[in-house]
Amino acid sequence: MYRLLIGYLLGSVSFSYLAGKLLKGIDIRQHGSGNAGATNTLRVLGKGPGIAVLLLDALKGVAAVWVAALMSGGTPLIEVLAGVCVIAGHNWPVFFGFRGERGSPPPSG
Protein backbone atom coordinates (compact mmCIF):
# COMPACT_ATOMS: atom_id res chain seq x y z
CA MET A 1 0.00 0.00 0.00
CA TYR A 2 2.79 2.46 0.83
CA ARG A 3 4.22 1.94 -2.66
CA LEU A 4 0.99 3.33 -4.07
CA LEU A 5 1.00 6.21 -1.60
CA ILE A 6 4.51 7.11 -2.76
CA GLY A 7 3.21 7.20 -6.34
CA TYR A 8 0.30 9.43 -5.34
CA LEU A 9 2.58 11.81 -3.40
CA LEU A 10 5.04 12.02 -6.30
CA GLY A 11 2.14 12.82 -8.60
CA SER A 12 0.99 15.55 -6.20
CA VAL A 13 4.17 17.56 -6.78
CA SER A 14 3.12 20.41 -9.09
CA PHE A 15 6.08 21.50 -11.15
CA SER A 16 3.99 24.16 -12.89
CA TYR A 17 3.08 25.72 -9.54
CA LEU A 18 6.72 25.59 -8.43
CA ALA A 19 7.88 27.13 -11.73
CA GLY A 20 5.39 29.97 -11.37
CA LYS A 21 6.48 30.69 -7.80
CA LEU A 22 10.21 30.39 -8.48
CA LEU A 23 10.36 32.24 -11.80
CA LYS A 24 7.75 34.98 -11.42
CA GLY A 25 6.44 34.76 -7.86
CA ILE A 26 2.94 33.90 -9.10
CA ASP A 27 0.40 31.16 -8.55
CA ILE A 28 0.11 29.74 -12.07
CA ARG A 29 -3.48 28.69 -11.27
CA GLN A 30 -4.45 32.37 -11.11
CA HIS A 31 -3.27 33.07 -14.68
CA GLY A 32 -4.04 31.89 -18.20
CA SER A 33 -6.48 28.97 -18.22
CA GLY A 34 -6.37 28.51 -14.45
CA ASN A 35 -4.94 25.00 -14.78
CA ALA A 36 -1.63 24.10 -13.20
CA GLY A 37 -0.27 22.26 -16.21
CA ALA A 38 2.48 22.37 -18.79
CA THR A 39 0.27 24.04 -21.42
CA ASN A 40 -0.68 26.87 -19.09
CA THR A 41 2.96 27.16 -17.99
CA LEU A 42 3.94 27.53 -21.65
CA ARG A 43 1.23 30.15 -22.13
CA VAL A 44 2.10 32.17 -19.01
CA LEU A 45 5.83 31.63 -18.44
CA GLY A 46 7.13 30.78 -21.91
CA LYS A 47 8.62 27.95 -23.92
CA GLY A 48 11.53 26.98 -21.64
CA PRO A 49 9.51 26.63 -18.43
CA GLY A 50 6.67 24.93 -20.32
CA ILE A 51 8.99 22.27 -21.75
CA ALA A 52 10.71 21.82 -18.38
CA VAL A 53 7.36 21.28 -16.63
CA LEU A 54 6.27 18.79 -19.30
CA LEU A 55 9.48 16.78 -18.90
CA LEU A 56 9.42 16.90 -15.10
CA ASP A 57 5.79 15.78 -15.06
CA ALA A 58 6.68 12.83 -17.30
CA LEU A 59 9.68 12.00 -15.12
CA LYS A 60 7.59 11.89 -11.95
CA GLY A 61 5.44 9.26 -13.63
CA VAL A 62 8.49 7.23 -14.57
CA ALA A 63 9.93 7.67 -11.07
CA ALA A 64 6.72 6.45 -9.40
CA VAL A 65 6.63 3.27 -11.47
CA TRP A 66 10.38 2.73 -11.03
CA VAL A 67 10.16 3.10 -7.24
CA ALA A 68 7.18 0.74 -7.11
CA ALA A 69 9.06 -1.79 -9.25
CA LEU A 70 12.09 -1.66 -6.96
CA MET A 71 10.01 -1.91 -3.80
CA SER A 72 7.76 -4.72 -5.07
CA GLY A 73 10.40 -6.84 -6.75
CA GLY A 74 8.97 -6.09 -10.18
CA THR A 75 5.33 -7.01 -9.58
CA PRO A 76 3.50 -5.77 -12.70
CA LEU A 77 0.19 -5.10 -10.92
CA ILE A 78 1.92 -2.88 -8.34
CA GLU A 79 3.72 -1.00 -11.13
CA VAL A 80 0.45 -0.37 -13.00
CA LEU A 81 -1.32 0.74 -9.83
CA ALA A 82 1.58 3.08 -9.00
CA GLY A 83 1.16 4.58 -12.47
CA VAL A 84 -2.56 5.10 -11.83
CA CYS A 85 -1.76 6.64 -8.43
CA VAL A 86 0.77 9.09 -9.88
CA ILE A 87 -1.86 10.23 -12.39
CA ALA A 88 -4.41 10.62 -9.57
CA GLY A 89 -1.88 12.67 -7.58
CA HIS A 90 -1.15 14.79 -10.65
CA ASN A 91 -4.84 15.50 -11.25
CA TRP A 92 -5.93 15.81 -7.61
CA PRO A 93 -2.86 16.76 -5.53
CA VAL A 94 -3.18 16.61 -1.76
CA PHE A 95 -0.81 19.56 -1.43
CA PHE A 96 -3.18 21.87 -3.34
CA GLY A 97 -6.58 20.96 -1.94
CA PHE A 98 -7.08 18.19 -4.52
CA ARG A 99 -7.16 20.74 -7.36
CA GLY A 100 -4.41 20.29 -9.88
CA GLU A 101 -3.94 19.46 -13.52
CA ARG A 102 -6.22 18.78 -16.48
CA GLY A 103 -8.29 16.17 -14.61
CA SER A 104 -9.74 18.77 -12.29
CA PRO A 105 -11.91 21.72 -13.29
CA PRO A 106 -10.49 25.25 -13.46
CA PRO A 107 -11.54 27.64 -10.71
CA SER A 108 -15.00 29.15 -11.00
CA GLY A 109 -15.60 32.88 -11.05
mmCIF file of N, CA and C in Angstrom:
data_model
loop_
_atom_site.group_PDB
_atom_site.id
_atom_site.type_symbol
_atom_site.label_atom_id
_atom_site.label_comp_id
_atom_site.label_asym_id
_atom_site.label_seq_id
_atom_site.Cartn_x
_atom_site.Cartn_y
_atom_site.Cartn_z
ATOM 1 N N MET A 1 0.816 -1.202 0.000
ATOM 2 C CA MET A 1 0.000 0.000 0.000
ATOM 3 C C MET A 1 0.859 1.265 0.000
ATOM 4 N N TYR A 2 1.930 1.279 0.783
ATOM 5 C CA TYR A 2 2.792 2.461 0.832
ATOM 6 C C TYR A 2 3.453 2.740 -0.509
ATOM 7 N N ARG A 3 3.645 1.720 -1.331
ATOM 8 C CA ARG A 3 4.216 1.942 -2.664
ATOM 9 C C ARG A 3 3.276 2.789 -3.514
ATOM 10 N N LEU A 4 1.985 2.566 -3.319
ATOM 11 C CA LEU A 4 0.990 3.326 -4.069
ATOM 12 C C LEU A 4 0.884 4.746 -3.516
ATOM 13 N N LEU A 5 1.010 4.878 -2.215
ATOM 14 C CA LEU A 5 0.998 6.206 -1.595
ATOM 15 C C LEU A 5 2.184 7.036 -2.086
ATOM 16 N N ILE A 6 3.332 6.407 -2.230
ATOM 17 C CA ILE A 6 4.508 7.107 -2.758
ATOM 18 C C ILE A 6 4.213 7.619 -4.167
ATOM 19 N N GLY A 7 3.578 6.780 -4.985
ATOM 20 C CA GLY A 7 3.209 7.202 -6.339
ATOM 21 C C GLY A 7 2.262 8.387 -6.317
ATOM 22 N N TYR A 8 1.263 8.329 -5.444
ATOM 23 C CA TYR A 8 0.302 9.432 -5.340
ATOM 24 C C TYR A 8 1.008 10.719 -4.901
ATOM 25 N N LEU A 9 1.879 10.620 -3.899
ATOM 26 C CA LEU A 9 2.577 11.810 -3.404
ATOM 27 C C LEU A 9 3.528 12.386 -4.445
ATOM 28 N N LEU A 10 4.195 11.517 -5.207
ATOM 29 C CA LEU A 10 5.039 12.017 -6.304
ATOM 30 C C LEU A 10 4.183 12.748 -7.337
ATOM 31 N N GLY A 11 3.041 12.183 -7.646
ATOM 32 C CA GLY A 11 2.137 12.819 -8.599
ATOM 33 C C GLY A 11 1.622 14.157 -8.110
ATOM 34 N N SER A 12 1.518 14.312 -6.794
ATOM 35 C CA SER A 12 0.990 15.548 -6.198
ATOM 36 C C SER A 12 1.956 16.728 -6.274
ATOM 37 N N VAL A 13 3.205 16.466 -6.625
ATOM 38 C CA VAL A 13 4.165 17.563 -6.777
ATOM 39 C C VAL A 13 3.819 18.314 -8.057
ATOM 40 N N SER A 14 3.512 19.605 -7.934
ATOM 41 C CA SER A 14 3.115 20.409 -9.087
ATOM 42 C C SER A 14 4.293 21.249 -9.571
ATOM 43 N N PHE A 15 4.933 20.775 -10.623
ATOM 44 C CA PHE A 15 6.081 21.498 -11.155
ATOM 45 C C PHE A 15 5.667 22.820 -11.798
ATOM 46 N N SER A 16 4.452 22.890 -12.313
ATOM 47 C CA SER A 16 3.990 24.159 -12.889
ATOM 48 C C SER A 16 3.801 25.204 -11.792
ATOM 49 N N TYR A 17 3.247 24.802 -10.662
ATOM 50 C CA TYR A 17 3.085 25.723 -9.536
ATOM 51 C C TYR A 17 4.458 26.193 -9.047
ATOM 52 N N LEU A 18 5.377 25.241 -8.892
ATOM 53 C CA LEU A 18 6.721 25.592 -8.431
ATOM 54 C C LEU A 18 7.424 26.522 -9.420
ATOM 55 N N ALA A 19 7.260 26.267 -10.719
ATOM 56 C CA ALA A 19 7.882 27.127 -11.734
ATOM 57 C C ALA A 19 7.320 28.543 -11.643
ATOM 58 N N GLY A 20 6.007 28.651 -11.491
ATOM 59 C CA GLY A 20 5.391 29.973 -11.372
ATOM 60 C C GLY A 20 5.906 30.733 -10.166
ATOM 61 N N LYS A 21 6.006 30.046 -9.028
ATOM 62 C CA LYS A 21 6.482 30.693 -7.798
ATOM 63 C C LYS A 21 7.953 31.072 -7.907
ATOM 64 N N LEU A 22 8.775 30.143 -8.422
ATOM 65 C CA LEU A 22 10.215 30.389 -8.483
ATOM 66 C C LEU A 22 10.610 31.417 -9.539
ATOM 67 N N LEU A 23 9.945 31.385 -10.691
ATOM 68 C CA LEU A 23 10.364 32.243 -11.800
ATOM 69 C C LEU A 23 9.717 33.622 -11.789
ATOM 70 N N LYS A 24 8.451 33.693 -11.359
ATOM 71 C CA LYS A 24 7.750 34.982 -11.417
ATOM 72 C C LYS A 24 7.043 35.347 -10.118
ATOM 73 N N GLY A 25 7.110 34.477 -9.113
ATOM 74 C CA GLY A 25 6.442 34.758 -7.856
ATOM 75 C C GLY A 25 4.927 34.740 -7.953
ATOM 76 N N ILE A 26 4.387 33.948 -8.892
ATOM 77 C CA ILE A 26 2.937 33.897 -9.100
ATOM 78 C C ILE A 26 2.401 32.499 -8.837
ATOM 79 N N ASP A 27 1.105 32.431 -8.599
ATOM 80 C CA ASP A 27 0.399 31.161 -8.552
ATOM 81 C C ASP A 27 -0.134 30.935 -9.962
ATOM 82 N N ILE A 28 0.438 29.979 -10.664
ATOM 83 C CA ILE A 28 0.106 29.736 -12.068
ATOM 84 C C ILE A 28 -1.387 29.465 -12.252
ATOM 85 N N ARG A 29 -2.046 28.991 -11.194
ATOM 86 C CA ARG A 29 -3.476 28.690 -11.274
ATOM 87 C C ARG A 29 -4.330 29.951 -11.327
ATOM 88 N N GLN A 30 -3.731 31.098 -11.073
ATOM 89 C CA GLN A 30 -4.448 32.369 -11.112
ATOM 90 C C GLN A 30 -4.244 33.101 -12.447
ATOM 91 N N HIS A 31 -3.591 32.446 -13.396
ATOM 92 C CA HIS A 31 -3.266 33.069 -14.683
ATOM 93 C C HIS A 31 -3.626 32.126 -15.825
ATOM 94 N N GLY A 32 -3.749 32.688 -17.014
ATOM 95 C CA GLY A 32 -4.043 31.887 -18.197
ATOM 96 C C GLY A 32 -5.342 31.127 -18.054
ATOM 97 N N SER A 33 -5.286 29.816 -18.270
ATOM 98 C CA SER A 33 -6.484 28.971 -18.224
ATOM 99 C C SER A 33 -6.920 28.635 -16.802
ATOM 100 N N GLY A 34 -6.051 28.864 -15.833
ATOM 101 C CA GLY A 34 -6.366 28.514 -14.449
ATOM 102 C C GLY A 34 -5.921 27.118 -14.075
ATOM 103 N N ASN A 35 -5.451 26.339 -15.058
ATOM 104 C CA ASN A 35 -4.940 24.997 -14.776
ATOM 105 C C ASN A 35 -3.461 25.073 -14.432
ATOM 106 N N ALA A 36 -3.043 24.180 -13.562
ATOM 107 C CA ALA A 36 -1.627 24.104 -13.198
ATOM 108 C C ALA A 36 -0.980 23.012 -14.037
ATOM 109 N N GLY A 37 -0.840 23.262 -15.323
ATOM 110 C CA GLY A 37 -0.270 22.258 -16.215
ATOM 111 C C GLY A 37 0.788 22.839 -17.127
ATOM 112 N N ALA A 38 1.397 21.962 -17.895
ATOM 113 C CA ALA A 38 2.480 22.371 -18.793
ATOM 114 C C ALA A 38 1.990 23.352 -19.865
ATOM 115 N N THR A 39 0.785 23.145 -20.391
ATOM 116 C CA THR A 39 0.271 24.045 -21.421
ATOM 117 C C THR A 39 0.080 25.451 -20.876
ATOM 118 N N ASN A 40 -0.489 25.558 -19.685
ATOM 119 C CA ASN A 40 -0.678 26.870 -19.092
ATOM 120 C C ASN A 40 0.670 27.488 -18.716
ATOM 121 N N THR A 41 1.617 26.665 -18.290
ATOM 122 C CA THR A 41 2.958 27.162 -17.993
ATOM 123 C C THR A 41 3.587 27.728 -19.255
ATOM 124 N N LEU A 42 3.445 27.040 -20.363
ATOM 125 C CA LEU A 42 3.940 27.530 -21.649
ATOM 126 C C LEU A 42 3.292 28.868 -21.992
ATOM 127 N N ARG A 43 1.998 28.949 -21.819
ATOM 128 C CA ARG A 43 1.229 30.148 -22.133
ATOM 129 C C ARG A 43 1.661 31.332 -21.259
ATOM 130 N N VAL A 44 1.849 31.088 -19.964
ATOM 131 C CA VAL A 44 2.097 32.175 -19.010
ATOM 132 C C VAL A 44 3.583 32.472 -18.837
ATOM 133 N N LEU A 45 4.415 31.436 -18.758
ATOM 134 C CA LEU A 45 5.833 31.630 -18.439
ATOM 135 C C LEU A 45 6.768 31.509 -19.639
ATOM 136 N N GLY A 46 6.300 30.887 -20.717
ATOM 137 C CA GLY A 46 7.135 30.780 -21.909
ATOM 138 C C GLY A 46 7.552 29.359 -22.236
ATOM 139 N N LYS A 47 8.259 29.245 -23.358
ATOM 140 C CA LYS A 47 8.623 27.952 -23.922
ATOM 141 C C LYS A 47 9.530 27.126 -23.008
ATOM 142 N N GLY A 48 10.583 27.720 -22.480
ATOM 143 C CA GLY A 48 11.530 26.977 -21.638
ATOM 144 C C GLY A 48 10.865 26.372 -20.409
ATOM 145 N N PRO A 49 10.192 27.196 -19.599
ATOM 146 C CA PRO A 49 9.515 26.629 -18.427
ATOM 147 C C PRO A 49 8.422 25.623 -18.804
ATOM 148 N N GLY A 50 7.715 25.863 -19.896
ATOM 149 C CA GLY A 50 6.672 24.928 -20.323
ATOM 150 C C GLY A 50 7.234 23.559 -20.656
ATOM 151 N N ILE A 51 8.336 23.549 -21.396
ATOM 152 C CA ILE A 51 8.985 22.271 -21.749
ATOM 153 C C ILE A 51 9.544 21.596 -20.503
ATOM 154 N N ALA A 52 10.154 22.381 -19.621
ATOM 155 C CA ALA A 52 10.706 21.821 -18.381
ATOM 156 C C ALA A 52 9.612 21.171 -17.543
ATOM 157 N N VAL A 53 8.469 21.835 -17.416
ATOM 158 C CA VAL A 53 7.356 21.278 -16.632
ATOM 159 C C VAL A 53 6.846 19.996 -17.285
ATOM 160 N N LEU A 54 6.716 19.987 -18.592
ATOM 161 C CA LEU A 54 6.266 18.789 -19.299
ATOM 162 C C LEU A 54 7.202 17.616 -19.022
ATOM 163 N N LEU A 55 8.505 17.850 -19.128
ATOM 164 C CA LEU A 55 9.481 16.784 -18.901
ATOM 165 C C LEU A 55 9.492 16.326 -17.446
ATOM 166 N N LEU A 56 9.430 17.271 -16.519
ATOM 167 C CA LEU A 56 9.421 16.905 -15.100
ATOM 168 C C LEU A 56 8.153 16.137 -14.730
ATOM 169 N N ASP A 57 7.026 16.518 -15.308
ATOM 170 C CA ASP A 57 5.787 15.780 -15.059
ATOM 171 C C ASP A 57 5.895 14.345 -15.583
ATOM 172 N N ALA A 58 6.482 14.181 -16.752
ATOM 173 C CA ALA A 58 6.679 12.834 -17.300
ATOM 174 C C ALA A 58 7.644 12.039 -16.420
ATOM 175 N N LEU A 59 8.696 12.682 -15.960
ATOM 176 C CA LEU A 59 9.678 11.997 -15.119
ATOM 177 C C LEU A 59 9.101 11.564 -13.775
ATOM 178 N N LYS A 60 8.178 12.330 -13.222
ATOM 179 C CA LYS A 60 7.593 11.894 -11.952
ATOM 180 C C LYS A 60 6.757 10.635 -12.157
ATOM 181 N N GLY A 61 6.160 10.495 -13.327
ATOM 182 C CA GLY A 61 5.441 9.257 -13.631
ATOM 183 C C GLY A 61 6.380 8.074 -13.746
ATOM 184 N N VAL A 62 7.480 8.280 -14.445
ATOM 185 C CA VAL A 62 8.491 7.231 -14.574
ATOM 186 C C VAL A 62 9.056 6.878 -13.200
ATOM 187 N N ALA A 63 9.347 7.895 -12.396
ATOM 188 C CA ALA A 63 9.927 7.667 -11.070
ATOM 189 C C ALA A 63 8.977 6.865 -10.181
ATOM 190 N N ALA A 64 7.692 7.173 -10.232
ATOM 191 C CA ALA A 64 6.725 6.452 -9.396
ATOM 192 C C ALA A 64 6.679 4.971 -9.758
ATOM 193 N N VAL A 65 6.672 4.671 -11.038
ATOM 194 C CA VAL A 65 6.635 3.272 -11.473
ATOM 195 C C VAL A 65 7.958 2.589 -11.149
ATOM 196 N N TRP A 66 9.054 3.288 -11.327
ATOM 197 C CA TRP A 66 10.377 2.734 -11.033
ATOM 198 C C TRP A 66 10.514 2.413 -9.542
ATOM 199 N N VAL A 67 10.104 3.331 -8.680
ATOM 200 C CA VAL A 67 10.160 3.105 -7.235
ATOM 201 C C VAL A 67 9.277 1.920 -6.852
ATOM 202 N N ALA A 68 8.084 1.859 -7.406
ATOM 203 C CA ALA A 68 7.182 0.742 -7.111
ATOM 204 C C ALA A 68 7.784 -0.578 -7.574
ATOM 205 N N ALA A 69 8.432 -0.573 -8.737
ATOM 206 C CA ALA A 69 9.061 -1.790 -9.245
ATOM 207 C C ALA A 69 10.186 -2.243 -8.319
ATOM 208 N N LEU A 70 10.992 -1.309 -7.872
ATOM 209 C CA LEU A 70 12.087 -1.655 -6.960
ATOM 210 C C LEU A 70 11.563 -2.186 -5.628
ATOM 211 N N MET A 71 10.527 -1.543 -5.120
ATOM 212 C CA MET A 71 10.011 -1.912 -3.802
ATOM 213 C C MET A 71 9.174 -3.189 -3.830
ATOM 214 N N SER A 72 8.630 -3.537 -4.982
ATOM 215 C CA SER A 72 7.762 -4.717 -5.069
ATOM 216 C C SER A 72 8.471 -5.919 -5.679
ATOM 217 N N GLY A 73 9.700 -5.737 -6.095
ATOM 218 C CA GLY A 73 10.401 -6.840 -6.746
ATOM 219 C C GLY A 73 9.952 -7.046 -8.180
ATOM 220 N N GLY A 74 9.381 -6.012 -8.775
ATOM 221 C CA GLY A 74 8.973 -6.095 -10.179
ATOM 222 C C GLY A 74 7.589 -6.672 -10.390
ATOM 223 N N THR A 75 6.696 -6.516 -9.440
ATOM 224 C CA THR A 75 5.327 -7.012 -9.581
ATOM 225 C C THR A 75 4.552 -6.102 -10.538
ATOM 226 N N PRO A 76 4.155 -6.621 -11.700
ATOM 227 C CA PRO A 76 3.498 -5.770 -12.702
ATOM 228 C C PRO A 76 2.250 -5.057 -12.196
ATOM 229 N N LEU A 77 1.413 -5.726 -11.412
ATOM 230 C CA LEU A 77 0.187 -5.096 -10.917
ATOM 231 C C LEU A 77 0.522 -3.879 -10.055
ATOM 232 N N ILE A 78 1.512 -3.998 -9.197
ATOM 233 C CA ILE A 78 1.917 -2.876 -8.339
ATOM 234 C C ILE A 78 2.441 -1.726 -9.198
ATOM 235 N N GLU A 79 3.196 -2.038 -10.237
ATOM 236 C CA GLU A 79 3.717 -0.999 -11.133
ATOM 237 C C GLU A 79 2.585 -0.262 -11.841
ATOM 238 N N VAL A 80 1.603 -0.993 -12.323
ATOM 239 C CA VAL A 80 0.454 -0.372 -13.003
ATOM 240 C C VAL A 80 -0.333 0.492 -12.018
ATOM 241 N N LEU A 81 -0.579 -0.031 -10.828
ATOM 242 C CA LEU A 81 -1.320 0.737 -9.826
ATOM 243 C C LEU A 81 -0.552 1.982 -9.395
ATOM 244 N N ALA A 82 0.771 1.891 -9.318
ATOM 245 C CA ALA A 82 1.579 3.078 -9.002
ATOM 246 C C ALA A 82 1.435 4.119 -10.109
ATOM 247 N N GLY A 83 1.374 3.661 -11.356
ATOM 248 C CA GLY A 83 1.156 4.583 -12.470
ATOM 249 C C GLY A 83 -0.194 5.269 -12.379
ATOM 250 N N VAL A 84 -1.220 4.517 -12.011
ATOM 251 C CA VAL A 84 -2.555 5.101 -11.827
ATOM 252 C C VAL A 84 -2.528 6.100 -10.679
ATOM 253 N N CYS A 85 -1.826 5.752 -9.603
ATOM 254 C CA CYS A 85 -1.761 6.643 -8.433
ATOM 255 C C CYS A 85 -1.007 7.934 -8.738
ATOM 256 N N VAL A 86 0.042 7.869 -9.541
ATOM 257 C CA VAL A 86 0.772 9.094 -9.883
ATOM 258 C C VAL A 86 -0.111 10.003 -10.733
ATOM 259 N N ILE A 87 -0.920 9.429 -11.589
ATOM 260 C CA ILE A 87 -1.864 10.229 -12.388
ATOM 261 C C ILE A 87 -2.919 10.858 -11.471
ATOM 262 N N ALA A 88 -3.428 10.077 -10.518
ATOM 263 C CA ALA A 88 -4.410 10.618 -9.568
ATOM 264 C C ALA A 88 -3.801 11.762 -8.762
ATOM 265 N N GLY A 89 -2.559 11.601 -8.319
ATOM 266 C CA GLY A 89 -1.884 12.668 -7.582
ATOM 267 C C GLY A 89 -1.669 13.898 -8.441
ATOM 268 N N HIS A 90 -1.358 13.687 -9.708
ATOM 269 C CA HIS A 90 -1.146 14.791 -10.652
ATOM 270 C C HIS A 90 -2.441 15.578 -10.855
ATOM 271 N N ASN A 91 -3.555 14.854 -10.990
ATOM 272 C CA ASN A 91 -4.843 15.497 -11.248
ATOM 273 C C ASN A 91 -5.487 16.073 -9.993
ATOM 274 N N TRP A 92 -5.307 15.402 -8.862
ATOM 275 C CA TRP A 92 -5.934 15.809 -7.607
ATOM 276 C C TRP A 92 -4.896 15.803 -6.482
ATOM 277 N N PRO A 93 -3.969 16.770 -6.497
ATOM 278 C CA PRO A 93 -2.857 16.760 -5.534
ATOM 279 C C PRO A 93 -3.294 17.141 -4.116
ATOM 280 N N VAL A 94 -2.867 16.354 -3.165
ATOM 281 C CA VAL A 94 -3.184 16.609 -1.765
ATOM 282 C C VAL A 94 -2.605 17.944 -1.307
ATOM 283 N N PHE A 95 -1.481 18.341 -1.852
ATOM 284 C CA PHE A 95 -0.806 19.563 -1.431
ATOM 285 C C PHE A 95 -1.537 20.835 -1.871
ATOM 286 N N PHE A 96 -2.475 20.710 -2.799
ATOM 287 C CA PHE A 96 -3.181 21.873 -3.340
ATOM 288 C C PHE A 96 -4.692 21.699 -3.249
ATOM 289 N N GLY A 97 -5.144 21.100 -2.162
ATOM 290 C CA GLY A 97 -6.577 20.957 -1.938
ATOM 291 C C GLY A 97 -7.274 20.093 -2.976
ATOM 292 N N PHE A 98 -6.550 19.127 -3.527
ATOM 293 C CA PHE A 98 -7.084 18.187 -4.521
ATOM 294 C C PHE A 98 -7.513 18.887 -5.807
ATOM 295 N N ARG A 99 -6.906 20.019 -6.115
ATOM 296 C CA ARG A 99 -7.156 20.745 -7.365
ATOM 297 C C ARG A 99 -5.836 20.916 -8.086
ATOM 298 N N GLY A 100 -5.700 20.255 -9.223
ATOM 299 C CA GLY A 100 -4.411 20.295 -9.881
ATOM 300 C C GLY A 100 -4.462 20.449 -11.377
ATOM 301 N N GLU A 101 -4.161 19.400 -12.087
ATOM 302 C CA GLU A 101 -3.943 19.460 -13.524
ATOM 303 C C GLU A 101 -5.232 19.295 -14.316
ATOM 304 N N ARG A 102 -5.117 18.834 -15.521
ATOM 305 C CA ARG A 102 -6.224 18.776 -16.479
ATOM 306 C C ARG A 102 -7.423 17.972 -15.963
ATOM 307 N N GLY A 103 -7.191 17.006 -15.109
ATOM 308 C CA GLY A 103 -8.289 16.166 -14.613
ATOM 309 C C GLY A 103 -9.228 16.873 -13.676
ATOM 310 N N SER A 104 -8.861 18.040 -13.206
ATOM 311 C CA SER A 104 -9.742 18.768 -12.291
ATOM 312 C C SER A 104 -10.193 20.059 -12.967
ATOM 313 N N PRO A 105 -11.371 20.525 -12.616
ATOM 314 C CA PRO A 105 -11.906 21.723 -13.293
ATOM 315 C C PRO A 105 -11.145 22.984 -12.903
ATOM 316 N N PRO A 106 -11.107 23.966 -13.806
ATOM 317 C CA PRO A 106 -10.494 25.255 -13.456
ATOM 318 C C PRO A 106 -11.348 25.971 -12.416
ATOM 319 N N PRO A 107 -10.782 26.947 -11.745
ATOM 320 C CA PRO A 107 -11.539 27.643 -10.714
ATOM 321 C C PRO A 107 -12.747 28.364 -11.302
ATOM 322 N N SER A 108 -13.808 28.432 -10.526
ATOM 323 C CA SER A 108 -14.999 29.148 -10.995
ATOM 324 C C SER A 108 -14.927 30.594 -10.555
ATOM 325 N N GLY A 109 -15.503 31.454 -11.369
ATOM 326 C CA GLY A 109 -15.600 32.877 -11.048
ATOM 327 C C GLY A 109 -14.314 33.513 -11.024
#
